[in-house]
């Protein structure tokens, strides 16, 4: 990183020989997004309508009928992307300022793939209650809240408290986005090999935000069995070192009653899902059931290298864009928020998330193959399909307000 900073400074005119050009710094200079007006402001007549005195009529109408805020402001089209910078990508706790390039990136993904405007908000606090109170006070300006890169286990409590306090969708993408896209890929992988979700036993490496959410989501979708492993092995009832979140997971998962190491749990398993980093030994992958699935999603280095996984698995997926079957959250969150905002949903339900997963899986259609169990993030059919499915599910579950 130090070398990159030197490169950046040399481009700014520091004395000395110029360093090699770094396209990442060039692209990020000045930020990656901007606010743009949607109405003209050419003369005093435009000004009188866009601002005073015309704006007063709209303000008065909203004061009398608060629901009109969705029709006459940006509220119904914009999402707050909120972080405290404690779990940013693979960089960890780097703080709010350093998280901003990622939050800007998230915002432009919302716009590019879902047509949804988003505003990055990086908070200078890691206190759970302070984050909740801050977001609650900001909420009147937004139609939804996307929580991003907040470390576990605080992220679970923050999301839960915000859902209780707000009447707009609150969605922690690191949890639910990963779970939704994983389920979509898993459904298609099962279909490809002539099985159903209920036929599968899965092992998840990682008991953080993504691992916990994936386990719960797969259970709600009907998977046969799932076990979760952390650094100390399978999260099981016989362990006395579990946090409250892990104790809950121990009660919900692991019908087979497994204990011990991740490698031991993988013997005979149908599915490996990696959201933890680290490396899984080849012999553990080899011990999995025939026609197994390996979803090794750590970035930049998957828990199982695809070349190794392909020796034993029928379907291999990663989190990387340079291999087939990329498990990428961008397949989920833009369409989910687009659909939720379209019907002014008060929250995002489990049914809406399952509808999103089914829609993503459905886009693959007749192109289903071992190297295509999930669509490309650049497939323009994805976001509209997800938005339509989420909107329909919101109406069916009674959380839509239009």
Coordinates of C-alpha atoms in Angstrom, one line a residue:
X1 CA 0.0 0.0 0.0
X2 CA 2.9 2.4 0.8
X3 CA 4.1 2.1 -2.8
X4 CA 0.6 2.9 -4.1
X5 CA 0.5 6.0 -2.0
X6 CA 3.8 7.1 -3.4
X7 CA 2.5 6.6 -6.9
X8 CA -0.6 8.6 -6.0
X9 CA 1.5 11.5 -4.6
X10 CA 3.9 11.5 -7.6
X11 CA 0.9 12.0 -9.9
X12 CA -0.1 15.0 -7.8
X13 CA 3.2 16.8 -8.6
X14 CA 5.6 15.7 -5.8
X15 CA 9.2 16.2 -6.7
X16 CA 11.3 13.3 -8.1
X17 CA 11.0 10.7 -10.8
X18 CA 7.4 9.7 -11.7
X19 CA 6.3 6.3 -10.4
X20 CA 4.3 3.8 -12.6
X21 CA 0.7 4.8 -13.3
X22 CA -1.8 3.2 -10.9
X23 CA -5.3 3.0 -12.5
X24 CA -7.0 2.5 -9.2
X25 CA -6.0 5.9 -7.9
X26 CA -6.7 7.5 -11.2
X27 CA -10.3 6.1 -11.2
X28 CA -11.0 7.0 -7.6
X29 CA -9.7 10.6 -7.7
X30 CA -12.5 13.0 -6.7
X31 CA -14.8 10.1 -5.8
X32 CA -16.9 7.8 -8.0
X33 CA -20.3 9.5 -7.8
X34 CA -22.1 12.8 -7.6
X35 CA -25.5 14.3 -6.9
X36 CA -27.4 15.5 -10.0
X37 CA -30.5 17.6 -10.4
X38 CA -33.5 16.0 -12.1
X39 CA -35.3 19.3 -13.0
X40 CA -34.1 22.3 -15.0
X41 CA -32.9 25.5 -13.3
X42 CA -32.6 27.9 -16.2
X43 CA -34.3 31.1 -15.0
X44 CA -36.3 32.7 -12.2
X45 CA -39.4 30.8 -13.1
X46 CA -37.6 27.5 -12.7
X47 CA -36.2 28.8 -9.4
X48 CA -39.5 29.8 -8.1
X49 CA -40.9 26.3 -8.7
X50 CA -37.9 24.3 -7.6
X51 CA -37.3 26.5 -4.5
X52 CA -39.2 29.4 -3.0
X53 CA -42.1 30.1 -3.2
X54 CA -43.3 27.0 -5.0
X55 CA -41.6 24.5 -2.6
X56 CA -43.8 25.8 0.2
X57 CA -46.9 24.4 -1.3
X58 CA -45.3 20.9 -1.4
X59 CA -44.0 21.2 2.1
X60 CA -47.4 22.2 3.4
X61 CA -49.1 19.3 1.6
X62 CA -46.6 16.8 3.1
X63 CA -47.1 18.3 6.5
X64 CA -50.8 17.6 6.2
X65 CA -50.5 14.2 4.5
X66 CA -47.0 12.7 5.5
X67 CA -47.4 9.8 3.0
X68 CA -47.0 12.4 0.1
X69 CA -43.3 12.6 0.9
X70 CA -42.9 9.4 -1.3
X71 CA -44.5 11.2 -4.3
X72 CA -42.9 14.6 -4.0
X73 CA -39.3 14.0 -2.8
X74 CA -36.6 11.5 -3.6
X75 CA -37.4 9.4 -0.5
X76 CA -39.1 6.5 -2.4
X77 CA -36.1 6.2 -4.7
X78 CA -33.0 6.4 -2.5
X79 CA -31.2 4.1 0.0
X80 CA -28.8 5.0 2.7
X81 CA -25.7 2.8 2.6
X82 CA -24.5 2.8 6.2
X83 CA -21.2 1.5 7.7
X84 CA -19.0 2.1 10.7
X85 CA -15.9 0.7 8.8
X86 CA -15.3 -2.2 11.1
X87 CA -15.4 -5.1 8.6
X88 CA -14.6 -3.7 5.2
X89 CA -14.0 -6.3 2.5
X90 CA -11.0 -8.3 3.5
X91 CA -9.4 -5.3 5.1
X92 CA -11.1 -5.5 8.5
X93 CA -11.5 -2.6 10.8
X94 CA -10.1 0.3 8.8
X95 CA -12.4 3.1 10.0
X96 CA -15.2 5.2 8.4
X97 CA -13.0 7.4 6.2
X98 CA -11.1 4.5 4.6
X99 CA -14.4 2.7 4.1
X100 CA -15.8 5.4 1.9
X101 CA -14.4 4.2 -1.5
X102 CA -16.2 0.9 -0.9
X103 CA -19.5 2.6 0.1
X104 CA -19.3 4.8 -3.0
X105 CA -18.7 1.6 -5.0
X106 CA -21.8 0.1 -3.4
X107 CA -23.8 3.2 -4.3
X108 CA -22.9 3.1 -8.0
X109 CA -23.8 -0.6 -8.1
X110 CA -27.2 0.2 -6.8
X111 CA -27.6 2.8 -9.6
X112 CA -26.0 0.8 -12.4
X113 CA -27.8 -2.5 -11.8
X114 CA -31.0 -1.5 -10.1
X115 CA -31.7 2.0 -11.1
X116 CA -31.8 2.9 -7.3
X117 CA -30.0 6.0 -6.0
X118 CA -27.9 5.5 -2.9
X119 CA -26.0 7.7 -0.5
X120 CA -22.8 6.5 1.3
X121 CA -22.9 7.3 5.1
X122 CA -19.8 6.3 7.1
X123 CA -20.4 6.8 10.8
X124 CA -17.7 7.8 13.3
X125 CA -18.9 5.4 16.0
X126 CA -18.8 1.7 16.6
X127 CA -21.3 1.8 19.5
X128 CA -24.4 -0.3 18.7
X129 CA -26.9 2.1 20.2
X130 CA -25.3 5.2 18.8
X131 CA -25.4 3.7 15.3
X132 CA -29.1 2.7 15.7
X133 CA -30.0 6.1 17.0
X134 CA -28.1 7.9 14.2
X135 CA -29.8 5.9 11.5
X136 CA -33.2 6.3 13.0
X137 CA -32.7 10.1 13.0
X138 CA -31.5 10.0 9.3
X139 CA -34.4 7.7 8.2
X140 CA -36.9 10.4 7.2
X141 CA -34.7 11.2 4.2
X142 CA -34.5 7.6 2.8
X143 CA -36.7 4.9 1.5
X144 CA -34.5 2.1 2.8
X145 CA -31.3 1.3 4.7
X146 CA -28.5 -1.0 3.4
X147 CA -26.2 -1.9 6.3
X148 CA -22.7 -2.6 5.0
X149 CA -19.4 -3.9 6.4
X150 CA -20.3 -3.8 10.1
X151 CA -18.6 -6.5 12.2
X152 CA -20.3 -9.4 13.8
X153 CA -21.9 -9.9 16.3
X154 CA -22.9 -6.2 16.5
X155 CA -24.3 -6.3 13.0
X156 CA -27.1 -8.7 14.1
X157 CA -28.3 -6.5 16.9
X158 CA -28.1 -3.3 14.9
X159 CA -30.2 -4.7 12.1
X160 CA -32.7 -6.2 14.5
X161 CA -33.1 -2.9 16.4
X162 CA -33.4 -0.8 13.3
X163 CA -36.1 -3.2 11.9
X164 CA -38.0 -2.8 15.1
X165 CA -37.7 1.0 15.1
X166 CA -38.3 1.8 11.4
X167 CA -41.1 1.3 8.9
X168 CA -38.7 1.1 5.9
X169 CA -36.7 -1.8 4.6
X170 CA -33.4 -2.5 6.5
X171 CA -31.1 -5.0 4.9
X172 CA -27.6 -6.1 6.0
X173 CA -26.1 -7.1 2.7
X174 CA -23.2 -9.0 4.1
X175 CA -25.6 -11.3 5.7
X176 CA -28.6 -11.6 3.4
X177 CA -27.2 -10.7 0.0
X178 CA -24.6 -13.5 0.3
X179 CA -27.3 -15.9 1.6
X180 CA -29.7 -15.1 -1.2
X181 CA -27.2 -15.6 -4.1
X182 CA -25.8 -18.8 -2.4
X183 CA -29.3 -20.3 -2.3
X184 CA -29.9 -19.4 -5.9
X185 CA -26.7 -21.2 -7.0
X186 CA -27.4 -24.1 -4.7
X187 CA -30.9 -24.6 -6.1
X188 CA -29.6 -24.7 -9.7
X189 CA -26.7 -27.0 -8.7
X190 CA -29.1 -29.4 -7.1
X191 CA -31.4 -29.3 -10.2
X192 CA -28.4 -29.9 -12.5
X193 CA -27.5 -33.1 -10.5
X194 CA -31.1 -34.4 -10.2
X195 CA -31.6 -33.5 -6.5
X196 CA -33.6 -31.1 -4.4
X197 CA -32.4 -28.9 -1.6
X198 CA -33.9 -31.3 0.9
X199 CA -31.5 -34.0 -0.3
X200 CA -28.4 -32.0 0.7
X201 CA -26.2 -31.8 3.7
X202 CA -24.1 -28.7 3.8
X203 CA -21.1 -27.5 5.8
X204 CA -20.4 -23.8 6.2
X205 CA -17.0 -22.6 7.1
X206 CA -17.4 -19.3 9.0
X207 CA -19.7 -18.3 11.8
X208 CA -19.7 -14.6 11.2
X209 CA -22.4 -12.4 9.6
X210 CA -22.5 -14.3 6.3
X211 CA -22.1 -17.8 7.7
X212 CA -24.9 -17.4 10.2
X213 CA -27.2 -15.8 7.7
X214 CA -26.6 -18.5 5.1
X215 CA -27.2 -21.2 7.6
X216 CA -30.5 -19.7 8.7
X217 CA -31.6 -19.0 5.2
X218 CA -30.9 -22.5 3.9
X219 CA -32.9 -23.9 6.8
X220 CA -35.8 -21.7 6.0
X221 CA -35.6 -22.8 2.3
X222 CA -35.7 -26.5 3.3
X223 CA -32.2 -27.8 3.1
X224 CA -31.7 -31.4 4.5
X225 CA -29.1 -30.4 7.1
X226 CA -26.4 -27.8 7.6
X227 CA -23.5 -27.5 10.1
X228 CA -21.5 -24.4 10.7
X229 CA -17.8 -24.4 11.7
X230 CA -15.7 -21.6 13.2
X231 CA -12.0 -21.6 14.0
X232 CA -12.6 -24.2 16.8
X233 CA -14.6 -26.6 14.7
X234 CA -18.3 -27.4 14.3
X235 CA -20.6 -25.1 16.3
X236 CA -22.4 -27.8 18.4
X237 CA -24.4 -27.9 21.6
X238 CA -21.6 -29.7 23.5
X239 CA -19.3 -26.6 23.2
X240 CA -19.0 -24.3 26.2
X241 CA -17.3 -21.4 24.4
X242 CA -20.2 -20.2 22.2
X243 CA -21.5 -16.6 22.0
X244 CA -25.2 -16.0 22.1
X245 CA -25.4 -16.0 18.3
X246 CA -23.5 -19.2 18.0
X247 CA -25.6 -20.9 20.7
X248 CA -28.7 -20.1 18.7
X249 CA -27.0 -21.5 15.6
X250 CA -26.1 -24.7 17.5
X251 CA -29.8 -25.2 18.4
X252 CA -31.0 -24.6 14.8
X253 CA -28.4 -26.6 12.9
X254 CA -26.5 -29.9 12.8
X255 CA -29.2 -32.5 12.9
X256 CA -26.5 -35.1 12.4
X257 CA -24.9 -34.2 15.8
X258 CA -21.5 -33.6 14.3
X259 CA -18.6 -32.3 16.5
X260 CA -14.9 -31.7 16.0
X261 CA -13.1 -30.2 13.1
X262 CA -14.4 -28.8 9.8
X263 CA -12.5 -31.4 7.9
X264 CA -14.2 -34.2 9.9
X265 CA -17.6 -32.6 9.2
X266 CA -16.9 -32.6 5.4
X267 CA -16.7 -36.3 5.2
X268 CA -19.7 -37.4 3.2
X269 CA -21.1 -33.8 2.9
X270 CA -22.8 -32.7 -0.3
X271 CA -22.0 -29.0 0.0
X272 CA -19.1 -26.9 1.2
X273 CA -19.8 -23.2 1.6
X274 CA -16.8 -21.0 2.5
X275 CA -17.2 -17.5 3.9
X276 CA -14.2 -17.5 6.3
X277 CA -10.9 -17.5 4.5
X278 CA -8.3 -20.0 5.4
X279 CA -7.5 -23.2 3.5
X280 CA -9.4 -26.5 3.4
X281 CA -7.0 -29.5 2.8
X282 CA -7.5 -31.4 -0.4
X283 CA -8.1 -34.6 1.4
X284 CA -11.1 -33.1 3.1
X285 CA -12.6 -32.1 -0.2
X286 CA -11.9 -35.5 -1.5
X287 CA -13.9 -37.0 1.4
X288 CA -17.1 -35.3 0.3
X289 CA -20.0 -37.2 -1.3
X290 CA -20.1 -37.9 -5.0
X291 CA -21.4 -35.0 -7.1
X292 CA -20.6 -32.5 -4.4
X293 CA -20.7 -28.7 -4.6
X294 CA -17.9 -26.5 -3.5
X295 CA -18.7 -22.8 -3.0
X296 CA -15.4 -21.3 -1.8
X297 CA -16.2 -17.6 -1.6
X298 CA -13.2 -16.0 0.3
X299 CA -11.5 -13.2 -1.6
X300 CA -9.0 -13.0 -3.1
X301 CA -8.0 -16.5 -2.2
X302 CA -10.8 -19.1 -2.1
X303 CA -10.7 -21.7 0.7
X304 CA -10.4 -24.4 -1.9
X305 CA -8.6 -23.5 -5.1
X306 CA -10.9 -24.1 -8.1
X307 CA -8.4 -26.4 -9.7
X308 CA -8.5 -28.6 -6.6
X309 CA -12.2 -28.4 -6.2
X310 CA -12.8 -29.5 -9.8
X311 CA -11.1 -32.8 -9.2
X312 CA -13.9 -33.9 -6.9
X313 CA -16.9 -31.6 -7.2
X314 CA -19.7 -31.5 -9.8
X315 CA -20.2 -27.7 -9.3
X316 CA -17.6 -25.2 -8.2
X317 CA -18.3 -21.5 -7.4
X318 CA -16.2 -18.7 -5.9
X319 CA -16.5 -15.1 -5.1
X320 CA -14.1 -14.1 -7.9
X321 CA -15.0 -12.6 -11.2
X322 CA -12.3 -14.5 -13.1
X323 CA -13.8 -17.9 -12.5
X324 CA -17.3 -19.2 -13.6
X325 CA -20.2 -19.1 -11.1
X326 CA -19.3 -16.0 -9.2
X327 CA -21.4 -15.7 -6.0
X328 CA -21.8 -11.9 -6.1
X329 CA -24.2 -9.9 -3.9
X330 CA -24.7 -7.5 -6.8
X331 CA -27.1 -10.1 -8.2
X332 CA -29.4 -9.5 -5.2
X333 CA -29.4 -6.1 -3.5
X334 CA -30.1 -3.8 -6.4
X335 CA -33.2 -5.7 -7.5
X336 CA -34.3 -6.3 -3.9
X337 CA -34.4 -2.7 -3.0
X338 CA -35.9 -1.7 -6.4
X339 CA -38.8 -4.1 -5.8
X340 CA -39.2 -3.0 -2.1
X341 CA -39.2 0.7 -3.0
X342 CA -41.6 0.1 -5.9
X343 CA -44.3 -1.1 -3.5
X344 CA -43.2 1.0 -0.6
X345 CA -42.5 -2.1 1.5
X346 CA -42.3 -1.5 5.3
X347 CA -39.6 -4.3 5.6
X348 CA -37.9 -7.1 3.7
X349 CA -39.3 -10.4 4.8
X350 CA -38.0 -13.9 4.6
X351 CA -40.5 -14.6 1.8
X352 CA -39.2 -11.7 -0.2
X353 CA -35.6 -13.0 0.2
X354 CA -36.6 -16.4 -1.0
X355 CA -38.4 -14.9 -3.9
X356 CA -35.3 -13.0 -4.9
X357 CA -33.2 -16.2 -4.7
X358 CA -35.7 -18.1 -6.9
X359 CA -35.7 -15.2 -9.4
X360 CA -31.9 -15.2 -9.7
X361 CA -31.9 -19.0 -10.2
X362 CA -34.7 -18.7 -12.8
X363 CA -32.7 -16.3 -15.0
X364 CA -30.3 -19.1 -15.8
X365 CA -33.1 -21.1 -17.4
X366 CA -32.1 -23.4 -20.3
X367 CA -28.4 -22.3 -20.0
X368 CA -28.0 -24.3 -16.8
X369 CA -24.6 -26.1 -16.8
X370 CA -21.9 -26.9 -14.3
X371 CA -20.1 -23.6 -15.1
X372 CA -23.4 -21.7 -15.2
X373 CA -25.5 -22.3 -12.1
X374 CA -25.7 -18.5 -11.5
X375 CA -26.2 -15.7 -14.0
X376 CA -23.5 -13.1 -14.7
X377 CA -23.7 -9.8 -12.7
X378 CA -23.9 -8.1 -16.1
X379 CA -27.0 -10.0 -17.2
X380 CA -29.5 -7.3 -17.6
X381 CA -32.4 -9.6 -16.9
X382 CA -31.4 -10.2 -13.3
X383 CA -32.4 -7.0 -11.5
X384 CA -35.8 -6.6 -13.2
X385 CA -36.6 -10.3 -12.4
X386 CA -35.6 -9.9 -8.8
X387 CA -37.5 -6.6 -8.4
X388 CA -40.7 -8.1 -9.8
X389 CA -40.5 -11.2 -7.6
X390 CA -39.7 -9.1 -4.5
X391 CA -42.6 -6.7 -5.2
X392 CA -45.0 -9.6 -5.7
X393 CA -43.8 -11.3 -2.5
X394 CA -44.2 -8.0 -0.5
X395 CA -47.8 -7.7 -1.6
X396 CA -48.5 -11.4 -0.8
X397 CA -47.0 -11.0 2.7
X398 CA -48.9 -7.8 3.4
X399 CA -45.9 -5.5 3.8
X400 CA -46.5 -3.5 0.6
X401 CA -48.2 -0.1 0.8
X402 CA -48.9 0.5 -2.8

